[in-house]
mmCIF file of C-alpha atoms and ligand atoms in Angstrom:
data_model
loop_
_atom_site.group_PDB
_atom_site.id
_atom_site.type_symbol
_atom_site.label_atom_id
_atom_site.label_comp_id
_atom_site.label_asym_id
_atom_site.label_seq_id
_atom_site.Cartn_x
_atom_site.Cartn_y
_atom_site.Cartn_z
ATOM 1 C CA MET B 957 180.726 146.316 38.054
ATOM 2 C CA LYS B 958 179.177 146.458 41.533
ATOM 3 C CA THR B 959 178.574 143.328 43.563
ATOM 4 C CA VAL B 960 175.247 142.715 45.298
ATOM 5 C CA LEU B 961 174.839 139.938 47.840
ATOM 6 C CA VAL B 962 171.243 138.688 47.800
ATOM 7 C CA THR B 963 170.181 136.424 50.666
ATOM 8 C CA GLY B 964 167.256 134.150 49.876
ATOM 9 C CA ALA B 965 168.262 134.404 46.199
ATOM 10 C CA ALA B 966 166.633 131.106 45.228
ATOM 11 C CA GLY B 967 163.264 132.079 46.696
ATOM 12 C CA PHE B 968 160.299 133.844 45.148
ATOM 13 C CA ILE B 969 161.337 137.479 45.549
ATOM 14 C CA GLY B 970 165.073 136.709 45.623
ATOM 15 C CA SER B 971 165.117 134.945 42.241
ATOM 16 C CA ASN B 972 163.222 137.820 40.627
ATOM 17 C CA VAL B 973 165.489 140.458 42.219
ATOM 18 C CA SER B 974 168.599 138.494 41.175
ATOM 19 C CA GLN B 975 167.380 138.199 37.596
ATOM 20 C CA THR B 976 166.797 141.948 37.245
ATOM 21 C CA LEU B 977 170.101 142.807 38.943
ATOM 22 C CA LEU B 978 171.947 140.574 36.459
ATOM 23 C CA GLU B 979 170.051 142.162 33.561
ATOM 24 C CA GLU B 980 171.037 145.593 34.862
ATOM 25 C CA GLY B 981 174.748 144.704 34.896
ATOM 26 C CA TYR B 982 175.367 143.894 38.543
ATOM 27 C CA ARG B 983 177.415 140.969 39.793
ATOM 28 C CA VAL B 984 175.176 138.889 42.086
ATOM 29 C CA ILE B 985 176.195 136.630 44.957
ATOM 30 C CA GLY B 986 173.173 134.501 45.809
ATOM 31 C CA VAL B 987 173.065 133.073 49.334
ATOM 32 C CA ASP B 988 170.417 130.444 50.102
ATOM 33 C CA ASN B 989 170.189 127.259 52.166
ATOM 34 C CA PHE B 990 167.319 125.815 50.065
ATOM 35 C CA ASP B 991 165.244 125.482 53.192
ATOM 36 C CA ASP B 992 162.358 122.978 52.945
ATOM 37 C CA THR B 993 159.449 125.282 53.870
ATOM 38 C CA TYR B 994 158.302 124.421 50.357
ATOM 39 C CA ASN B 995 159.653 122.117 47.671
ATOM 40 C CA PRO B 996 163.387 122.951 47.346
ATOM 41 C CA GLN B 997 163.254 121.675 43.751
ATOM 42 C CA PHE B 998 161.245 124.785 42.886
ATOM 43 C CA LYS B 999 164.118 126.895 44.212
ATOM 44 C CA GLU B 1000 166.672 124.858 42.248
ATOM 45 C CA LYS B 1001 164.637 125.536 39.136
ATOM 46 C CA GLN B 1002 164.356 129.234 39.893
ATOM 47 C CA ILE B 1003 168.099 129.638 40.339
ATOM 48 C CA ALA B 1004 169.076 127.368 37.415
ATOM 49 C CA PRO B 1005 168.948 130.071 34.692
ATOM 50 C CA PHE B 1006 171.657 132.077 36.489
ATOM 51 C CA LEU B 1007 174.139 129.276 37.063
ATOM 52 C CA ASN B 1008 175.842 129.679 33.692
ATOM 53 C CA ASN B 1009 176.039 133.449 34.054
ATOM 54 C CA PRO B 1010 179.636 134.460 34.839
ATOM 55 C CA ASN B 1011 178.301 137.352 36.925
ATOM 56 C CA PHE B 1012 176.397 135.037 39.274
ATOM 57 C CA VAL B 1013 177.796 133.037 42.172
ATOM 58 C CA LEU B 1014 175.624 130.689 44.238
ATOM 59 C CA GLU B 1015 176.574 130.098 47.880
ATOM 60 C CA ARG B 1016 174.608 127.337 49.589
ATOM 61 C CA VAL B 1017 174.931 128.872 53.023
ATOM 62 C CA ASP B 1018 172.619 129.172 56.026
ATOM 63 C CA ILE B 1019 172.527 132.779 57.264
ATOM 64 C CA ARG B 1020 172.681 131.412 60.837
ATOM 65 C CA ASP B 1021 176.113 129.948 60.095
ATOM 66 C CA LEU B 1022 178.274 132.975 60.896
ATOM 67 C CA PRO B 1023 181.658 131.501 59.889
ATOM 68 C CA ALA B 1024 180.292 130.374 56.506
ATOM 69 C CA LEU B 1025 178.547 133.692 55.883
ATOM 70 C CA THR B 1026 181.677 135.587 56.932
ATOM 71 C CA ALA B 1027 183.697 133.653 54.361
ATOM 72 C CA VAL B 1028 181.265 134.764 51.633
ATOM 73 C CA PHE B 1029 181.550 138.443 52.625
ATOM 74 C CA GLU B 1030 185.326 138.097 52.900
ATOM 75 C CA ALA B 1031 185.614 136.608 49.420
ATOM 76 C CA GLU B 1032 183.127 138.861 47.655
ATOM 77 C CA LYS B 1033 183.210 142.236 49.474
ATOM 78 C CA PRO B 1034 179.707 143.233 48.298
ATOM 79 C CA SER B 1035 178.819 146.899 47.746
ATOM 80 C CA TYR B 1036 175.179 146.243 48.530
ATOM 81 C CA VAL B 1037 173.225 143.577 50.393
ATOM 82 C CA VAL B 1038 169.574 142.730 49.728
ATOM 83 C CA HIS B 1039 168.523 140.576 52.660
ATOM 84 C CA LEU B 1040 165.476 138.491 51.773
ATOM 85 C CA ALA B 1041 166.243 135.126 53.425
ATOM 86 C CA ALA B 1042 163.635 134.363 56.071
ATOM 87 C CA LYS B 1043 161.000 131.964 57.248
ATOM 88 C CA ALA B 1044 157.915 133.661 55.880
ATOM 89 C CA ASP B 1045 154.730 131.720 56.676
ATOM 90 C CA THR B 1046 152.516 133.538 59.192
ATOM 91 C CA ARG B 1047 150.533 130.435 60.191
ATOM 92 C CA ASP B 1048 153.537 128.149 60.453
ATOM 93 C CA ALA B 1049 155.190 130.774 62.671
ATOM 94 C CA VAL B 1050 152.394 130.419 65.226
ATOM 95 C CA GLN B 1051 153.347 126.720 65.575
ATOM 96 C CA ASN B 1052 157.139 127.143 65.285
ATOM 97 C CA PRO B 1053 158.071 130.506 66.794
ATOM 98 C CA ARG B 1054 161.595 129.490 67.841
ATOM 99 C CA LEU B 1055 162.559 128.638 64.316
ATOM 100 C CA TYR B 1056 161.308 132.020 63.104
ATOM 101 C CA ILE B 1057 163.253 133.824 65.801
ATOM 102 C CA SER B 1058 166.366 131.845 64.963
ATOM 103 C CA VAL B 1059 166.301 132.452 61.189
ATOM 104 C CA ASN B 1060 164.657 135.859 61.008
ATOM 105 C CA ILE B 1061 166.275 137.545 64.020
ATOM 106 C CA ASP B 1062 169.556 135.694 64.703
ATOM 107 C CA GLY B 1063 170.168 135.255 60.972
ATOM 108 C CA THR B 1064 169.545 138.952 60.335
ATOM 109 C CA LEU B 1065 171.855 139.844 63.216
ATOM 110 C CA ASN B 1066 174.626 137.985 61.352
ATOM 111 C CA VAL B 1067 173.844 139.963 58.203
ATOM 112 C CA LEU B 1068 173.905 143.250 60.132
ATOM 113 C CA GLU B 1069 177.218 142.393 61.777
ATOM 114 C CA LEU B 1070 178.840 141.500 58.472
ATOM 115 C CA CYS B 1071 177.492 144.577 56.683
ATOM 116 C CA LYS B 1072 179.081 146.607 59.476
ATOM 117 C CA GLU B 1073 182.384 144.695 59.350
ATOM 118 C CA PHE B 1074 182.678 144.859 55.564
ATOM 119 C CA ALA B 1075 181.392 148.463 55.244
ATOM 120 C CA VAL B 1076 178.503 147.617 52.918
ATOM 121 C CA ALA B 1077 177.242 150.859 51.339
ATOM 122 C CA ASN B 1078 173.534 150.050 51.628
ATOM 123 C CA LEU B 1079 171.564 147.197 53.185
ATOM 124 C CA ILE B 1080 167.985 146.455 52.159
ATOM 125 C CA ILE B 1081 166.000 144.259 54.545
ATOM 126 C CA ALA B 1082 162.680 142.613 53.692
ATOM 127 C CA SER B 1083 160.110 143.545 56.293
ATOM 128 C CA SER B 1084 156.400 142.906 55.963
ATOM 129 C CA SER B 1085 152.919 144.388 56.139
ATOM 130 C CA SER B 1086 152.306 141.872 58.927
ATOM 131 C CA VAL B 1087 153.993 144.273 61.380
ATOM 132 C CA TYR B 1088 150.776 146.333 61.272
ATOM 133 C CA GLY B 1089 148.700 143.498 62.737
ATOM 134 C CA ASN B 1090 145.013 144.302 62.605
ATOM 135 C CA SER B 1091 145.377 148.069 62.876
ATOM 136 C CA PRO B 1092 142.132 149.635 61.599
ATOM 137 C CA ASN B 1093 143.801 152.856 60.400
ATOM 138 C CA VAL B 1094 144.060 151.987 56.723
ATOM 139 C CA PRO B 1095 145.769 152.786 54.467
ATOM 140 C CA TRP B 1096 148.731 152.090 56.729
ATOM 141 C CA ARG B 1097 151.424 154.730 56.831
ATOM 142 C CA GLU B 1098 154.883 153.861 58.074
ATOM 143 C CA ASP B 1099 154.359 155.947 61.229
ATOM 144 C CA GLU B 1100 151.266 153.912 62.154
ATOM 145 C CA ASN B 1101 151.574 151.905 65.377
ATOM 146 C CA ALA B 1102 153.157 148.584 64.406
ATOM 147 C CA ASP B 1103 153.518 147.054 67.851
ATOM 148 C CA ARG B 1104 150.615 144.604 67.716
ATOM 149 C CA PRO B 1105 151.479 141.913 65.133
ATOM 150 C CA LEU B 1106 149.247 138.819 65.173
ATOM 151 C CA SER B 1107 151.885 136.251 64.248
ATOM 152 C CA PRO B 1108 155.391 135.603 65.608
ATOM 153 C CA TYR B 1109 156.458 136.085 61.985
ATOM 154 C CA GLY B 1110 155.312 139.731 62.105
ATOM 155 C CA ALA B 1111 156.962 140.097 65.506
ATOM 156 C CA THR B 1112 160.306 138.935 64.090
ATOM 157 C CA LYS B 1113 160.014 141.419 61.225
ATOM 158 C CA ARG B 1114 159.283 144.275 63.630
ATOM 159 C CA ALA B 1115 162.165 143.207 65.879
ATOM 160 C CA VAL B 1116 164.486 143.242 62.880
ATOM 161 C CA GLU B 1117 163.424 146.800 62.006
ATOM 162 C CA HIS B 1118 164.313 147.881 65.550
ATOM 163 C CA LEU B 1119 167.616 146.025 65.474
ATOM 164 C CA ALA B 1120 168.479 147.568 62.108
ATOM 165 C CA HIS B 1121 167.872 151.028 63.500
ATOM 166 C CA THR B 1122 170.428 150.433 66.253
ATOM 167 C CA TYR B 1123 173.050 149.569 63.603
ATOM 168 C CA HIS B 1124 172.266 152.772 61.766
ATOM 169 C CA HIS B 1125 172.406 154.771 64.996
ATOM 170 C CA ASN B 1126 175.599 153.289 66.389
ATOM 171 C CA PHE B 1127 177.578 152.631 63.211
ATOM 172 C CA GLY B 1128 176.113 155.073 60.676
ATOM 173 C CA MET B 1129 174.991 152.275 58.367
ATOM 174 C CA ASN B 1130 172.565 152.893 55.493
ATOM 175 C CA ILE B 1131 169.635 150.533 55.935
ATOM 176 C CA VAL B 1132 166.164 150.483 54.407
ATOM 177 C CA CYS B 1133 163.515 148.081 55.703
ATOM 178 C CA LEU B 1134 160.924 147.520 52.985
ATOM 179 C CA ARG B 1135 157.501 146.446 54.187
ATOM 180 C CA TYR B 1136 156.317 144.249 51.325
ATOM 181 C CA PHE B 1137 152.572 143.699 50.899
ATOM 182 C CA ASN B 1138 151.203 140.350 49.616
ATOM 183 C CA VAL B 1139 153.549 139.841 46.705
ATOM 184 C CA TYR B 1140 152.469 137.593 43.809
ATOM 185 C CA GLY B 1141 153.681 136.703 40.311
ATOM 186 C CA GLU B 1142 156.331 134.622 38.566
ATOM 187 C CA ASN B 1143 158.097 132.123 40.893
ATOM 188 C CA ASN B 1144 155.327 132.681 43.454
ATOM 189 C CA ARG B 1145 155.767 131.006 46.838
ATOM 190 C CA PRO B 1146 153.455 127.940 46.749
ATOM 191 C CA GLY B 1147 151.694 128.497 50.082
ATOM 192 C CA MET B 1148 150.196 131.812 49.037
ATOM 193 C CA VAL B 1149 146.576 132.216 47.898
ATOM 194 C CA PRO B 1150 147.287 133.439 44.324
ATOM 195 C CA TYR B 1151 149.514 130.408 43.703
ATOM 196 C CA MET B 1152 147.128 127.903 45.290
ATOM 197 C CA TRP B 1153 144.165 129.252 43.382
ATOM 198 C CA THR B 1154 146.048 129.287 40.072
ATOM 199 C CA GLU B 1155 146.946 125.645 40.565
ATOM 200 C CA LYS B 1156 143.469 124.514 41.631
ATOM 201 C CA LEU B 1157 141.621 126.486 38.954
ATOM 202 C CA LEU B 1158 143.888 125.294 36.137
ATOM 203 C CA LYS B 1159 143.409 121.707 37.327
ATOM 204 C CA GLY B 1160 139.640 122.153 37.691
ATOM 205 C CA GLU B 1161 139.810 121.478 41.432
ATOM 206 C CA GLU B 1162 137.792 123.019 44.237
ATOM 207 C CA ILE B 1163 139.314 126.066 45.918
ATOM 208 C CA GLU B 1164 139.034 127.003 49.572
ATOM 209 C CA ILE B 1165 138.025 130.500 50.524
ATOM 210 C CA SER B 1166 138.674 131.803 54.001
ATOM 211 C CA GLY B 1167 135.590 132.995 55.924
ATOM 212 C CA ASP B 1168 133.018 134.834 53.795
ATOM 213 C CA GLY B 1169 135.653 136.009 51.309
ATOM 214 C CA SER B 1170 135.524 139.619 52.477
ATOM 215 C CA ARG B 1171 139.106 139.765 53.812
ATOM 216 C CA LYS B 1172 141.155 142.149 51.731
ATOM 217 C CA ARG B 1173 144.771 142.010 50.682
ATOM 218 C CA ASP B 1174 146.898 144.586 48.923
ATOM 219 C CA TYR B 1175 148.164 142.140 46.271
ATOM 220 C CA THR B 1176 151.347 143.584 44.783
ATOM 221 C CA TYR B 1177 152.933 142.336 41.561
ATOM 222 C CA ILE B 1178 156.500 141.019 41.842
ATOM 223 C CA GLY B 1179 157.791 143.253 39.039
ATOM 224 C CA ASP B 1180 156.777 146.336 41.017
ATOM 225 C CA ILE B 1181 158.397 144.910 44.162
ATOM 226 C CA VAL B 1182 161.668 144.209 42.320
ATOM 227 C CA ARG B 1183 161.776 147.743 40.919
ATOM 228 C CA GLY B 1184 161.140 149.278 44.350
ATOM 229 C CA THR B 1185 163.777 147.068 45.964
ATOM 230 C CA ILE B 1186 166.473 148.019 43.454
ATOM 231 C CA LEU B 1187 165.549 151.720 43.630
ATOM 232 C CA ALA B 1188 165.992 151.542 47.418
ATOM 233 C CA MET B 1189 169.291 149.685 47.037
ATOM 234 C CA GLU B 1190 170.703 152.299 44.687
ATOM 235 C CA LYS B 1191 169.793 155.223 46.943
ATOM 236 C CA PRO B 1192 171.299 155.165 50.449
ATOM 237 C CA LEU B 1193 168.924 157.035 52.759
ATOM 238 C CA GLY B 1194 170.387 156.654 56.239
ATOM 239 C CA PHE B 1195 167.671 154.638 57.945
ATOM 240 C CA GLU B 1196 164.139 154.325 56.591
ATOM 241 C CA VAL B 1197 161.160 152.004 56.798
ATOM 242 C CA ILE B 1198 159.141 152.109 53.561
ATOM 243 C CA ASN B 1199 155.924 150.387 52.444
ATOM 244 C CA LEU B 1200 155.886 148.720 49.029
ATOM 245 C CA GLY B 1201 152.286 147.798 48.272
ATOM 246 C CA ASN B 1202 149.707 148.121 45.523
ATOM 247 C CA HIS B 1203 147.578 150.679 47.408
ATOM 248 C CA THR B 1204 144.486 148.915 45.996
ATOM 249 C CA PRO B 1205 143.308 146.099 48.267
ATOM 250 C CA ALA B 1206 141.058 143.424 46.814
ATOM 251 C CA SER B 1207 138.812 141.057 48.754
ATOM 252 C CA LEU B 1208 139.164 137.307 48.269
ATOM 253 C CA ASN B 1209 135.847 137.412 46.380
ATOM 254 C CA GLU B 1210 137.192 140.158 44.090
ATOM 255 C CA LEU B 1211 140.416 138.218 43.555
ATOM 256 C CA LEU B 1212 138.389 135.165 42.639
ATOM 257 C CA ALA B 1213 136.398 137.165 40.076
ATOM 258 C CA VAL B 1214 139.683 138.262 38.458
ATOM 259 C CA PHE B 1215 140.904 134.654 38.331
ATOM 260 C CA GLU B 1216 137.645 133.440 36.820
ATOM 261 C CA LYS B 1217 137.885 136.115 34.120
ATOM 262 C CA VAL B 1218 141.562 135.459 33.339
ATOM 263 C CA ILE B 1219 141.271 131.655 33.273
ATOM 264 C CA GLY B 1220 137.762 131.677 31.800
ATOM 265 C CA THR B 1221 136.313 129.224 34.278
ATOM 266 C CA LYS B 1222 133.770 129.222 37.094
ATOM 267 C CA ALA B 1223 135.349 128.140 40.380
ATOM 268 C CA LYS B 1224 134.055 125.411 42.648
ATOM 269 C CA VAL B 1225 134.353 127.017 46.068
ATOM 270 C CA LYS B 1226 134.415 125.601 49.587
ATOM 271 C CA SER B 1227 134.426 127.897 52.610
ATOM 272 C CA ARG B 1228 136.832 127.273 55.475
ATOM 273 C CA PRO B 1229 137.257 129.050 58.810
ATOM 274 C CA SER B 1230 139.688 131.967 58.906
ATOM 275 C CA HIS B 1231 142.974 131.496 60.773
ATOM 276 C CA GLY B 1232 143.308 133.524 63.978
ATOM 277 C CA ALA B 1233 146.595 135.062 62.801
ATOM 278 C CA SER B 1234 144.962 136.333 59.577
ATOM 279 C CA VAL B 1235 144.320 140.065 59.511
ATOM 280 C CA GLU B 1236 141.131 141.631 58.087
ATOM 281 C CA VAL B 1237 142.830 143.858 55.548
ATOM 282 C CA THR B 1238 146.263 144.886 54.316
ATOM 283 C CA TYR B 1239 146.431 148.279 52.647
ATOM 284 C CA ALA B 1240 149.597 150.275 51.983
ATOM 285 C CA ASP B 1241 149.938 154.016 51.926
ATOM 286 C CA VAL B 1242 152.747 154.380 49.392
ATOM 287 C CA SER B 1243 153.312 158.142 49.510
ATOM 288 C CA LYS B 1244 156.653 157.691 51.299
ATOM 289 C CA ALA B 1245 157.910 155.313 48.603
ATOM 290 C CA LYS B 1246 156.869 157.855 45.991
ATOM 291 C CA GLU B 1247 158.570 160.717 47.793
ATOM 292 C CA LEU B 1248 161.839 158.967 48.705
ATOM 293 C CA LEU B 1249 162.257 156.475 45.874
ATOM 294 C CA GLY B 1250 160.077 157.852 43.076
ATOM 295 C CA TRP B 1251 158.282 154.491 43.231
ATOM 296 C CA GLU B 1252 154.647 153.678 42.549
ATOM 297 C CA PRO B 1253 153.017 150.352 41.677
ATOM 298 C CA HIS B 1254 152.274 150.096 37.941
ATOM 299 C CA THR B 1255 150.655 146.685 37.564
ATOM 300 C CA SER B 1256 146.911 146.157 37.936
ATOM 301 C CA LEU B 1257 145.680 143.018 39.659
ATOM 302 C CA GLU B 1258 144.274 141.673 36.399
ATOM 303 C CA ASP B 1259 147.519 142.220 34.465
ATOM 304 C CA GLY B 1260 149.523 140.618 37.270
ATOM 305 C CA ILE B 1261 147.234 137.581 37.476
ATOM 306 C CA ILE B 1262 147.486 137.148 33.697
ATOM 307 C CA ARG B 1263 151.280 136.930 34.118
ATOM 308 C CA LEU B 1264 151.058 134.605 37.123
ATOM 309 C CA VAL B 1265 148.746 132.218 35.275
ATOM 310 C CA ALA B 1266 150.930 132.250 32.138
ATOM 311 C CA TRP B 1267 154.023 131.509 34.235
ATOM 312 C CA PHE B 1268 152.242 128.706 36.100
ATOM 313 C CA ARG B 1269 151.041 127.088 32.877
ATOM 314 C CA SER B 1270 154.562 126.869 31.477
ATOM 315 C CA ASN B 1271 156.457 126.098 34.689
ATOM 316 C CA ARG B 1272 154.322 124.211 37.166
ATOM 317 C CA LEU B 1273 151.429 122.466 35.456
ATOM 318 C CA GLU B 1274 151.856 118.688 35.758
ATOM 319 C CA LYS B 1275 155.029 119.311 37.747
ATOM 320 C CA SER B 1276 153.867 120.155 41.275
HETATM 321 N N1 NAD U 190 156.049 137.117 49.422
HETATM 322 C C1 NAD U 190 155.443 138.062 50.141
HETATM 323 O O1 NAD U 190 154.289 138.392 49.922
HETATM 324 C C2 NAD U 190 156.202 138.773 51.246
HETATM 325 C C3 NAD U 190 155.522 139.766 51.963
HETATM 326 C C4 NAD U 190 156.182 140.433 52.969
HETATM 327 C C5 NAD U 190 157.505 140.132 53.237
HETATM 328 N N2 NAD U 190 158.148 139.152 52.544
HETATM 329 C C6 NAD U 190 159.543 138.865 52.875
HETATM 330 O O2 NAD U 190 160.309 138.836 51.682
HETATM 331 C C7 NAD U 190 161.373 137.905 51.818
HETATM 332 C C8 NAD U 190 161.333 136.897 50.682
HETATM 333 O O3 NAD U 190 160.098 136.196 50.741
HETATM 334 P P1 NAD U 190 159.620 135.181 49.625
HETATM 335 O O4 NAD U 190 158.177 135.333 49.471
HETATM 336 O O5 NAD U 190 160.514 135.297 48.447
HETATM 337 O O6 NAD U 190 159.862 133.799 50.381
HETATM 338 P P2 NAD U 190 160.666 132.495 49.938
HETATM 339 O O7 NAD U 190 160.444 131.506 51.027
HETATM 340 O O8 NAD U 190 160.332 132.107 48.555
HETATM 341 O O9 NAD U 190 162.182 132.984 49.955
HETATM 342 C C9 NAD U 190 162.982 132.975 51.098
HETATM 343 C C10 NAD U 190 164.296 132.288 50.743
HETATM 344 O O10 NAD U 190 165.131 132.319 51.883
HETATM 345 C C11 NAD U 190 165.767 131.055 51.989
HETATM 346 N N3 NAD U 190 166.119 130.823 53.382
HETATM 347 C C12 NAD U 190 165.272 130.514 54.405
HETATM 348 N N4 NAD U 190 165.969 130.318 55.533
HETATM 349 C C13 NAD U 190 167.277 130.535 55.226
HETATM 350 C C14 NAD U 190 168.475 130.468 55.967
HETATM 351 N N5 NAD U 190 168.462 130.141 57.263
HETATM 352 N N6 NAD U 190 169.638 130.728 55.332
HETATM 353 C C15 NAD U 190 169.666 131.034 54.006
HETATM 354 N N7 NAD U 190 168.546 131.099 53.247
HETATM 355 C C16 NAD U 190 167.376 130.846 53.858
HETATM 356 C C17 NAD U 190 164.770 130.048 51.476
HETATM 357 O O11 NAD U 190 165.384 128.851 51.039
HETATM 358 C C18 NAD U 190 164.107 130.828 50.345
HETATM 359 O O12 NAD U 190 164.735 130.552 49.118
HETATM 360 C C19 NAD U 190 161.215 137.263 53.198
HETATM 361 O O13 NAD U 190 162.043 137.969 54.108
HETATM 362 C C20 NAD U 190 159.754 137.520 53.526
HETATM 363 O O14 NAD U 190 159.548 137.561 54.926
HETATM 364 C C21 NAD U 190 157.520 138.460 51.546
#
């Protein structure tokens, strides 16, 4: 049985990745500090189903705490590391850049150092579509210029990609940086539009739409992201940066139409100004993921929203 250390295991993507890894017969070491970017009780709930699983170990550790993180690597000697722990709010990052640099860059440096020291066979790092900034050359390929992010969050993700490459170059480590695009679904992070709209629409409350609703996002279902992440983990590639996105951007207005159809309600909508760190469109070219990982997104926006709404109804209604 191989051991996978998942950082950020209690979070949105981390809890879904951990669940599938356990189902597929891996031993999972979940590292998370239950950071308060959003309600830590949600994270406790997301991790709860694994706590009785003998193949799961939870370590309440901050990735910036090198001695504590070293002790986890020392005790568990993971074969693979899936590094998802991060501060991940683009707008918040504009106000709190130091915190983002500390967690996302210094924390990742600790992970890189320990993967080197403990000869981890493959390290997967969560990067983001936000590295592409407002580049007009959509769909974005991985070789597109990614040196003009709009938020310090995107800058930290780009810096981490560069740092990771140096560890591959100097120490021969296998590292894949996955640029995730607008992930949504079960255990969704609360600050994201699909979550906020699900909550408001189910409660019959007014939703806010940014600008004229024309901004497009490549909303990608969590199940597809989990599959791509595990495929990358199981296939050491040297060093690669790979997009994981739906390759089918939808505007906010189009997303709203899907929600109205799925929930069977007409939304009350209020317009609000767009944030300066918001890009016009995110749109992944996924041919590299197909070529290197045999991965393609399978889940349509409507099918994914059906699952998100069903999950929200049974897990968050009356509880948030
Ligand atoms: N959700 C998306 O659409 C998306 C898109 C692109 C990239 N990403 C990246 O994917 C990863 C996971 O994102 P998510 O959406 O699941 O976010 P999330 O906030 O739900 O999960 C991140 C987890 O990391 C933990 N964490 C934060 N700081 C930590 C620290 N110092 N030490 C240990 N744990 C810490 C948090 O408690 C949380 O459980 C992040 O790296 C994020 O930047 C997400």
